[in-house]
mmCIF file with all atom_site columns, C-alpha atoms in Angstrom:
data_model
loop_
_atom_site.group_PDB
_atom_site.id
_atom_site.type_symbol
_atom_site.label_atom_id
_atom_site.label_alt_id
_atom_site.label_comp_id
_atom_site.label_asym_id
_atom_site.label_entity_id
_atom_site.label_seq_id
_atom_site.pdbx_PDB_ins_code
_atom_site.Cartn_x
_atom_site.Cartn_y
_atom_site.Cartn_z
_atom_site.occupancy
_atom_site.B_iso_or_equiv
_atom_site.pdbx_formal_charge
_atom_site.auth_seq_id
_atom_site.auth_comp_id
_atom_site.auth_asym_id
_atom_site.auth_atom_id
_atom_site.pdbx_PDB_model_num
ATOM 1   C CA . MET A 1 1   ? 4.245   232.426 -191.864 1.00 86.00 ? 1   MET A CA 1
ATOM 2   C CA . ILE A 1 2   ? 3.967   227.534 -191.107 1.00 92.00 ? 2   ILE A CA 1
ATOM 3   C CA . ASN A 1 3   ? 1.351   226.630 -190.009 1.00 94.00 ? 3   ASN A CA 1
ATOM 4   C CA . SER A 1 4   ? 2.320   223.508 -189.981 1.00 94.00 ? 4   SER A CA 1
ATOM 5   C CA . LEU A 1 5   ? 2.491   220.245 -186.945 1.00 94.00 ? 5   LEU A CA 1
ATOM 6   C CA . ALA A 1 6   ? 2.518   217.035 -186.403 1.00 95.00 ? 6   ALA A CA 1
ATOM 7   C CA . LEU A 1 7   ? 1.387   214.794 -183.857 1.00 94.00 ? 7   LEU A CA 1
ATOM 8   C CA . THR A 1 8   ? 1.755   211.137 -182.584 1.00 94.00 ? 8   THR A CA 1
ATOM 9   C CA . GLY A 1 9   ? -1.098  209.820 -180.217 1.00 93.00 ? 9   GLY A CA 1
ATOM 10  C CA . ARG A 1 10  ? -4.034  207.498 -179.711 1.00 94.00 ? 10  ARG A CA 1
ATOM 11  C CA . LEU A 1 11  ? -7.198  207.586 -181.061 1.00 93.00 ? 11  LEU A CA 1
ATOM 12  C CA . THR A 1 12  ? -10.254 208.668 -178.443 1.00 94.00 ? 12  THR A CA 1
ATOM 13  C CA . ARG A 1 13  ? -12.531 207.340 -180.602 1.00 94.00 ? 13  ARG A CA 1
ATOM 14  C CA . ASP A 1 14  ? -12.412 205.423 -183.935 1.00 93.00 ? 14  ASP A CA 1
ATOM 15  C CA . VAL A 1 15  ? -13.210 208.033 -186.534 1.00 93.00 ? 15  VAL A CA 1
ATOM 16  C CA . ASP A 1 16  ? -16.474 209.012 -187.951 1.00 93.00 ? 16  ASP A CA 1
ATOM 17  C CA . LEU A 1 17  ? -16.781 208.829 -190.951 1.00 92.00 ? 17  LEU A CA 1
ATOM 18  C CA . ARG A 1 18  ? -19.468 210.857 -192.883 1.00 92.00 ? 18  ARG A CA 1
ATOM 19  C CA . TYR A 1 19  ? -19.674 212.606 -196.136 1.00 92.00 ? 19  TYR A CA 1
ATOM 20  C CA . THR A 1 20  ? -20.416 215.393 -197.751 1.00 90.00 ? 20  THR A CA 1
ATOM 21  C CA . GLN A 1 21  ? -23.607 215.712 -200.747 1.00 92.00 ? 21  GLN A CA 1
ATOM 22  C CA . SER A 1 22  ? -21.220 216.068 -202.611 1.00 92.00 ? 22  SER A CA 1
ATOM 23  C CA . GLY A 1 23  ? -20.035 212.684 -201.793 1.00 90.00 ? 23  GLY A CA 1
ATOM 24  C CA . THR A 1 24  ? -16.727 213.941 -200.546 1.00 91.00 ? 24  THR A CA 1
ATOM 25  C CA . ALA A 1 25  ? -15.391 211.826 -197.421 1.00 92.00 ? 25  ALA A CA 1
ATOM 26  C CA . VAL A 1 26  ? -14.445 213.289 -194.257 1.00 93.00 ? 26  VAL A CA 1
ATOM 27  C CA . GLY A 1 27  ? -13.759 212.182 -190.987 1.00 93.00 ? 27  GLY A CA 1
ATOM 28  C CA . THR A 1 28  ? -13.429 212.815 -187.864 1.00 94.00 ? 28  THR A CA 1
ATOM 29  C CA . PHE A 1 29  ? -11.652 212.319 -184.978 1.00 95.00 ? 29  PHE A CA 1
ATOM 30  C CA . THR A 1 30  ? -9.869  213.573 -181.402 1.00 94.00 ? 30  THR A CA 1
ATOM 31  C CA . LEU A 1 31  ? -6.138  211.818 -180.708 1.00 94.00 ? 31  LEU A CA 1
ATOM 32  C CA . ALA A 1 32  ? -4.932  211.891 -177.407 1.00 93.00 ? 32  ALA A CA 1
ATOM 33  C CA . VAL A 1 33  ? -1.492  213.024 -177.292 1.00 93.00 ? 33  VAL A CA 1
ATOM 34  C CA . ASP A 1 34  ? 0.684   213.218 -174.186 1.00 91.00 ? 34  ASP A CA 1
ATOM 35  C CA . ARG A 1 35  ? 2.523   216.063 -172.642 1.00 88.00 ? 35  ARG A CA 1
ATOM 36  C CA . GLN A 1 36  ? 6.363   215.282 -171.837 1.00 85.00 ? 36  GLN A CA 1
ATOM 37  C CA . TYR A 1 37  ? 5.495   216.104 -167.701 1.00 81.00 ? 37  TYR A CA 1
ATOM 38  C CA . LYS A 1 38  ? 3.566   214.488 -165.458 1.00 78.00 ? 38  LYS A CA 1
ATOM 39  C CA . ARG A 1 39  ? 1.117   216.000 -162.548 1.00 79.00 ? 39  ARG A CA 1
ATOM 40  C CA . ASP A 1 40  ? 1.120   214.355 -159.609 1.00 82.00 ? 40  ASP A CA 1
ATOM 41  C CA . GLY A 1 41  ? 2.366   211.637 -160.587 1.00 78.00 ? 41  GLY A CA 1
ATOM 42  C CA . GLU A 1 42  ? 0.373   210.933 -162.976 1.00 80.00 ? 42  GLU A CA 1
ATOM 43  C CA . PRO A 1 43  ? 0.587   211.541 -167.044 1.00 79.00 ? 43  PRO A CA 1
ATOM 44  C CA . THR A 1 44  ? -1.133  213.777 -168.660 1.00 87.00 ? 44  THR A CA 1
ATOM 45  C CA . ALA A 1 45  ? -2.847  214.920 -172.531 1.00 90.00 ? 45  ALA A CA 1
ATOM 46  C CA . ASP A 1 46  ? -4.122  216.395 -175.240 1.00 91.00 ? 46  ASP A CA 1
ATOM 47  C CA . PHE A 1 47  ? -7.147  215.704 -175.875 1.00 93.00 ? 47  PHE A CA 1
ATOM 48  C CA . ILE A 1 48  ? -6.388  217.386 -179.791 1.00 93.00 ? 48  ILE A CA 1
ATOM 49  C CA . ASN A 1 49  ? -9.568  217.881 -182.588 1.00 94.00 ? 49  ASN A CA 1
ATOM 50  C CA . CYS A 1 50  ? -8.290  216.203 -185.547 1.00 95.00 ? 50  CYS A CA 1
ATOM 51  C CA . VAL A 1 51  ? -10.349 216.401 -189.712 1.00 94.00 ? 51  VAL A CA 1
ATOM 52  C CA . ILE A 1 52  ? -9.262  214.394 -192.946 1.00 94.00 ? 52  ILE A CA 1
ATOM 53  C CA . TRP A 1 53  ? -10.417 214.851 -196.185 1.00 93.00 ? 53  TRP A CA 1
ATOM 54  C CA . ARG A 1 54  ? -11.404 211.820 -199.456 1.00 92.00 ? 54  ARG A CA 1
ATOM 55  C CA . LYS A 1 55  ? -9.233  209.223 -199.607 1.00 93.00 ? 55  LYS A CA 1
ATOM 56  C CA . SER A 1 56  ? -7.329  209.322 -196.593 1.00 92.00 ? 56  SER A CA 1
ATOM 57  C CA . ALA A 1 57  ? -10.266 209.493 -194.780 1.00 93.00 ? 57  ALA A CA 1
ATOM 58  C CA . GLU A 1 58  ? -12.003 206.357 -195.507 1.00 93.00 ? 58  GLU A CA 1
ATOM 59  C CA . ASN A 1 59  ? -8.100  204.604 -195.552 1.00 93.00 ? 59  ASN A CA 1
ATOM 60  C CA . LEU A 1 60  ? -7.953  206.101 -192.268 1.00 92.00 ? 60  LEU A CA 1
ATOM 61  C CA . ALA A 1 61  ? -11.211 205.006 -191.142 1.00 92.00 ? 61  ALA A CA 1
ATOM 62  C CA . ASN A 1 62  ? -10.908 201.534 -192.273 1.00 92.00 ? 62  ASN A CA 1
ATOM 63  C CA . PHE A 1 63  ? -7.058  200.875 -191.012 1.00 91.00 ? 63  PHE A CA 1
ATOM 64  C CA . THR A 1 64  ? -7.561  202.297 -187.479 1.00 92.00 ? 64  THR A CA 1
ATOM 65  C CA . HIS A 1 65  ? -9.934  201.599 -183.908 1.00 92.00 ? 65  HIS A CA 1
ATOM 66  C CA . LYS A 1 66  ? -10.365 203.193 -180.625 1.00 91.00 ? 66  LYS A CA 1
ATOM 67  C CA . GLY A 1 67  ? -6.256  203.105 -178.521 1.00 91.00 ? 67  GLY A CA 1
ATOM 68  C CA . SER A 1 68  ? -4.675  202.964 -182.424 1.00 92.00 ? 68  SER A CA 1
ATOM 69  C CA . LEU A 1 69  ? -1.760  204.956 -181.933 1.00 94.00 ? 69  LEU A CA 1
ATOM 70  C CA . ILE A 1 70  ? -0.737  207.037 -185.079 1.00 94.00 ? 70  ILE A CA 1
ATOM 71  C CA . GLY A 1 71  ? 1.089   209.712 -186.596 1.00 94.00 ? 71  GLY A CA 1
ATOM 72  C CA . VAL A 1 72  ? 0.019   212.582 -188.251 1.00 94.00 ? 72  VAL A CA 1
ATOM 73  C CA . GLU A 1 73  ? 1.517   215.832 -190.395 1.00 95.00 ? 73  GLU A CA 1
ATOM 74  C CA . GLY A 1 74  ? -0.711  219.046 -191.180 1.00 95.00 ? 74  GLY A CA 1
ATOM 75  C CA . HIS A 1 75  ? -1.326  222.841 -190.387 1.00 96.00 ? 75  HIS A CA 1
ATOM 76  C CA . ILE A 1 76  ? -3.397  223.871 -187.353 1.00 96.00 ? 76  ILE A CA 1
ATOM 77  C CA . GLN A 1 77  ? -7.270  226.034 -188.877 1.00 94.00 ? 77  GLN A CA 1
ATOM 78  C CA . THR A 1 78  ? -9.694  227.516 -187.463 1.00 94.00 ? 78  THR A CA 1
ATOM 79  C CA . ARG A 1 79  ? -12.757 228.873 -188.242 1.00 91.00 ? 79  ARG A CA 1
ATOM 80  C CA . ASN A 1 80  ? -16.567 229.533 -186.276 1.00 93.00 ? 80  ASN A CA 1
ATOM 81  C CA . TYR A 1 81  ? -20.104 229.271 -187.102 1.00 91.00 ? 81  TYR A CA 1
ATOM 82  C CA . ASP A 1 82  ? -23.733 230.725 -185.367 1.00 92.00 ? 82  ASP A CA 1
ATOM 83  C CA . ASN A 1 83  ? -25.143 226.989 -183.512 1.00 91.00 ? 83  ASN A CA 1
ATOM 84  C CA . ASN A 1 84  ? -29.062 226.843 -183.813 1.00 93.00 ? 84  ASN A CA 1
ATOM 85  C CA . GLN A 1 85  ? -29.587 229.228 -180.300 1.00 93.00 ? 85  GLN A CA 1
ATOM 86  C CA . GLY A 1 86  ? -27.492 231.843 -182.351 1.00 91.00 ? 86  GLY A CA 1
ATOM 87  C CA . GLN A 1 87  ? -24.547 231.415 -180.428 1.00 93.00 ? 87  GLN A CA 1
ATOM 88  C CA . ARG A 1 88  ? -20.403 231.893 -182.175 1.00 93.00 ? 88  ARG A CA 1
ATOM 89  C CA . VAL A 1 89  ? -19.384 229.173 -182.213 1.00 91.00 ? 89  VAL A CA 1
ATOM 90  C CA . PHE A 1 90  ? -15.286 228.761 -182.803 1.00 93.00 ? 90  PHE A CA 1
ATOM 91  C CA . VAL A 1 91  ? -13.801 226.085 -182.936 1.00 91.00 ? 91  VAL A CA 1
ATOM 92  C CA . THR A 1 92  ? -10.132 224.767 -184.071 1.00 93.00 ? 92  THR A CA 1
ATOM 93  C CA . GLU A 1 93  ? -8.672  221.837 -185.184 1.00 94.00 ? 93  GLU A CA 1
ATOM 94  C CA . VAL A 1 94  ? -5.969  220.142 -186.891 1.00 94.00 ? 94  VAL A CA 1
ATOM 95  C CA . VAL A 1 95  ? -6.526  219.284 -191.391 1.00 94.00 ? 95  VAL A CA 1
ATOM 96  C CA . VAL A 1 96  ? -4.123  216.708 -191.621 1.00 94.00 ? 96  VAL A CA 1
ATOM 97  C CA . GLU A 1 97  ? -2.075  215.764 -194.507 1.00 94.00 ? 97  GLU A CA 1
ATOM 98  C CA . ASN A 1 98  ? -0.870  212.916 -193.720 1.00 93.00 ? 98  ASN A CA 1
ATOM 99  C CA . PHE A 1 99  ? -0.513  210.199 -191.148 1.00 93.00 ? 99  PHE A CA 1
ATOM 100 C CA . ALA A 1 100 ? 0.946   207.367 -190.227 1.00 92.00 ? 100 ALA A CA 1
ATOM 101 C CA . LEU A 1 101 ? 0.293   204.292 -188.150 1.00 92.00 ? 101 LEU A CA 1
ATOM 102 C CA . LEU A 1 102 ? 2.325   203.612 -185.826 1.00 91.00 ? 102 LEU A CA 1
ATOM 103 C CA . GLU A 1 103 ? 1.846   199.735 -184.465 1.00 85.00 ? 103 GLU A CA 1
ATOM 104 C CA . PRO A 1 104 ? 1.983   196.794 -185.378 1.00 80.00 ? 104 PRO A CA 1
ATOM 105 C CA . LYS A 1 105 ? -1.295  194.979 -187.460 1.00 74.00 ? 105 LYS A CA 1
ATOM 106 C CA . SER A 1 106 ? -1.019  192.622 -184.898 1.00 66.00 ? 106 SER A CA 1
ATOM 107 C CA . SER A 1 107 ? -1.602  195.006 -182.020 1.00 62.00 ? 107 SER A CA 1
ATOM 108 C CA . GLN A 1 108 ? -4.601  196.322 -184.155 1.00 55.00 ? 108 GLN A CA 1
ATOM 109 C CA . GLN A 1 109 ? -6.421  193.582 -183.966 1.00 55.00 ? 109 GLN A CA 1
ATOM 110 C CA . ALA A 1 110 ? -5.445  192.583 -180.544 1.00 52.00 ? 110 ALA A CA 1
ATOM 111 C CA . ALA A 1 111 ? -3.821  189.429 -181.483 1.00 39.00 ? 111 ALA A CA 1
ATOM 112 C CA . PRO A 1 112 ? -2.181  187.210 -178.948 1.00 40.00 ? 112 PRO A CA 1
ATOM 113 C CA . ALA A 1 113 ? 0.763   186.518 -181.015 1.00 39.00 ? 113 ALA A CA 1
ATOM 114 C CA . PRO A 1 114 ? 3.539   189.356 -181.192 1.00 38.00 ? 114 PRO A CA 1
ATOM 115 C CA . GLN A 1 115 ? 4.364   189.866 -185.239 1.00 40.00 ? 115 GLN A CA 1
ATOM 116 C CA . GLN A 1 116 ? 6.567   192.084 -186.780 1.00 40.00 ? 116 GLN A CA 1
ATOM 117 C CA . PRO A 1 117 ? 5.683   195.173 -186.608 1.00 41.00 ? 117 PRO A CA 1
ATOM 118 C CA . GLN A 1 118 ? 5.710   197.665 -189.818 1.00 45.00 ? 118 GLN A CA 1
ATOM 119 C CA . ALA A 1 119 ? 4.750   201.254 -190.350 1.00 47.00 ? 119 ALA A CA 1
ATOM 120 C CA . ALA A 1 120 ? 2.510   202.576 -193.043 1.00 49.00 ? 120 ALA A CA 1
ATOM 121 C CA . SER A 1 121 ? 1.924   205.994 -194.265 1.00 50.00 ? 121 SER A CA 1
ATOM 122 C CA . HIS A 1 122 ? -0.883  207.711 -196.894 1.00 51.00 ? 122 HIS A CA 1
ATOM 123 C CA . GLN A 1 123 ? -0.373  211.398 -198.210 1.00 52.00 ? 123 GLN A CA 1
ATOM 124 C CA . ALA A 1 124 ? -3.306  213.177 -198.704 1.00 50.00 ? 124 ALA A CA 1
ATOM 125 C CA . GLY A 1 125 ? -3.573  214.575 -202.117 1.00 47.00 ? 125 GLY A CA 1
ATOM 126 C CA . GLY A 1 126 ? -3.231  211.560 -203.562 1.00 42.00 ? 126 GLY A CA 1
ATOM 127 C CA . THR A 1 127 ? 1.013   210.717 -204.537 1.00 35.00 ? 127 THR A CA 1
ATOM 128 C CA . THR A 1 128 ? 2.527   208.608 -201.964 1.00 36.00 ? 128 THR A CA 1
ATOM 129 C CA . TYR A 1 129 ? 2.079   205.732 -200.580 1.00 36.00 ? 129 TYR A CA 1
ATOM 130 C CA . GLN A 1 130 ? 4.400   203.796 -198.902 1.00 38.00 ? 130 GLN A CA 1
ATOM 131 C CA . ALA A 1 131 ? 4.989   199.850 -196.721 1.00 34.00 ? 131 ALA A CA 1
ATOM 132 C CA . GLN A 1 132 ? 7.742   199.691 -195.236 1.00 34.00 ? 132 GLN A CA 1
ATOM 133 C CA . ALA A 1 133 ? 8.304   195.879 -192.822 1.00 33.00 ? 133 ALA A CA 1
ATOM 134 C CA . GLN A 1 134 ? 10.878  195.594 -190.107 1.00 33.00 ? 134 GLN A CA 1
ATOM 135 C CA . LEU A 1 135 ? 12.718  192.317 -189.428 1.00 30.00 ? 135 LEU A CA 1
ATOM 136 C CA . ALA A 1 136 ? 12.698  192.383 -186.129 1.00 35.00 ? 136 ALA A CA 1
ATOM 137 C CA . GLN A 1 137 ? 12.518  188.828 -184.199 1.00 37.00 ? 137 GLN A CA 1
ATOM 138 C CA . THR A 1 138 ? 14.877  185.850 -184.667 1.00 38.00 ? 138 THR A CA 1
ATOM 139 C CA . ALA A 1 139 ? 11.924  183.588 -185.763 1.00 41.00 ? 139 ALA A CA 1
ATOM 140 C CA . PRO A 1 140 ? 11.175  182.992 -188.465 1.00 46.00 ? 140 PRO A CA 1
ATOM 141 C CA . GLN A 1 141 ? 7.735   184.230 -189.755 1.00 48.00 ? 141 GLN A CA 1
ATOM 142 C CA . THR A 1 142 ? 5.550   182.429 -192.021 1.00 52.00 ? 142 THR A CA 1
ATOM 143 C CA . SER A 1 143 ? 3.443   184.951 -194.155 1.00 53.00 ? 143 SER A CA 1
ATOM 144 C CA . ASN A 1 144 ? 1.897   185.672 -197.702 1.00 59.00 ? 144 ASN A CA 1
ATOM 145 C CA . ASP A 1 145 ? 3.184   188.853 -197.986 1.00 58.00 ? 145 ASP A CA 1
ATOM 146 C CA . PRO A 1 146 ? 6.357   188.967 -200.931 1.00 56.00 ? 146 PRO A CA 1
ATOM 147 C CA . PHE A 1 147 ? 7.897   192.331 -199.979 1.00 56.00 ? 147 PHE A CA 1
ATOM 148 C CA . ALA A 1 148 ? 7.474   191.527 -195.802 1.00 57.00 ? 148 ALA A CA 1
ATOM 149 C CA . SER A 1 149 ? 11.868  189.959 -196.015 1.00 53.00 ? 149 SER A CA 1
ATOM 150 C CA . ASN A 1 150 ? 13.594  192.469 -198.164 1.00 56.00 ? 150 ASN A CA 1
ATOM 151 C CA . GLY A 1 151 ? 13.470  195.365 -195.917 1.00 58.00 ? 151 GLY A CA 1
ATOM 152 C CA . LYS A 1 152 ? 13.156  197.515 -198.210 1.00 59.00 ? 152 LYS A CA 1
ATOM 153 C CA . GLN A 1 153 ? 10.658  200.458 -198.840 1.00 60.00 ? 153 GLN A CA 1
ATOM 154 C CA . LEU A 1 154 ? 8.508   200.236 -201.464 1.00 58.00 ? 154 LEU A CA 1
ATOM 155 C CA . ASP A 1 155 ? 6.978   202.813 -203.482 1.00 64.00 ? 155 ASP A CA 1
ATOM 156 C CA . ILE A 1 156 ? 3.594   202.389 -205.651 1.00 64.00 ? 156 ILE A CA 1
ATOM 157 C CA . SER A 1 157 ? 2.216   204.784 -208.042 1.00 66.00 ? 157 SER A CA 1
ATOM 158 C CA . ASP A 1 158 ? -2.044  205.982 -208.144 1.00 67.00 ? 158 ASP A CA 1
ATOM 159 C CA . ASP A 1 159 ? -1.739  204.124 -211.009 1.00 66.00 ? 159 ASP A CA 1
ATOM 160 C CA . ASP A 1 160 ? -0.943  201.237 -209.602 1.00 66.00 ? 160 ASP A CA 1
ATOM 161 C CA . LEU A 1 161 ? -3.482  200.675 -206.272 1.00 64.00 ? 161 LEU A CA 1
ATOM 162 C CA . PRO A 1 162 ? -6.932  199.557 -206.772 1.00 63.00 ? 162 PRO A CA 1
ATOM 163 C CA . PHE A 1 163 ? -9.215  202.079 -205.527 1.00 55.00 ? 163 PHE A CA 1
#
């Protein structure tokens, strides 16, 4: 059986970061994913509920905001519960295992000056962290990032991270 998906879309609101009683971080958010067809010339979208756990949830909440373009990988999960009125409620959501920030850092901070595009990804479970900078501009950039000009992938182990 295969239960795997990949989505690209924009956050409809900031990630709602909460903690369980045992202290585990859990983030919930809705991803607006454009459909391939338009209705009456207007674009349409699906609004997909997602949940992300642990350090990945904290990172996603810290580095994104409403409107951020992200990619997620994960699986679909269904669950049900009885609400306060005694009615059975069924929930279908995407459990995010991996996410990628798909916009330059400058657009996430709403800075007017364009900067070089960056892509970052984070794998839930904590074994793969990647950062990649691409040089796509002709004008020289002044940056304090020592890895900004080499254009190569950077692999960092969990032991190298401060969190």
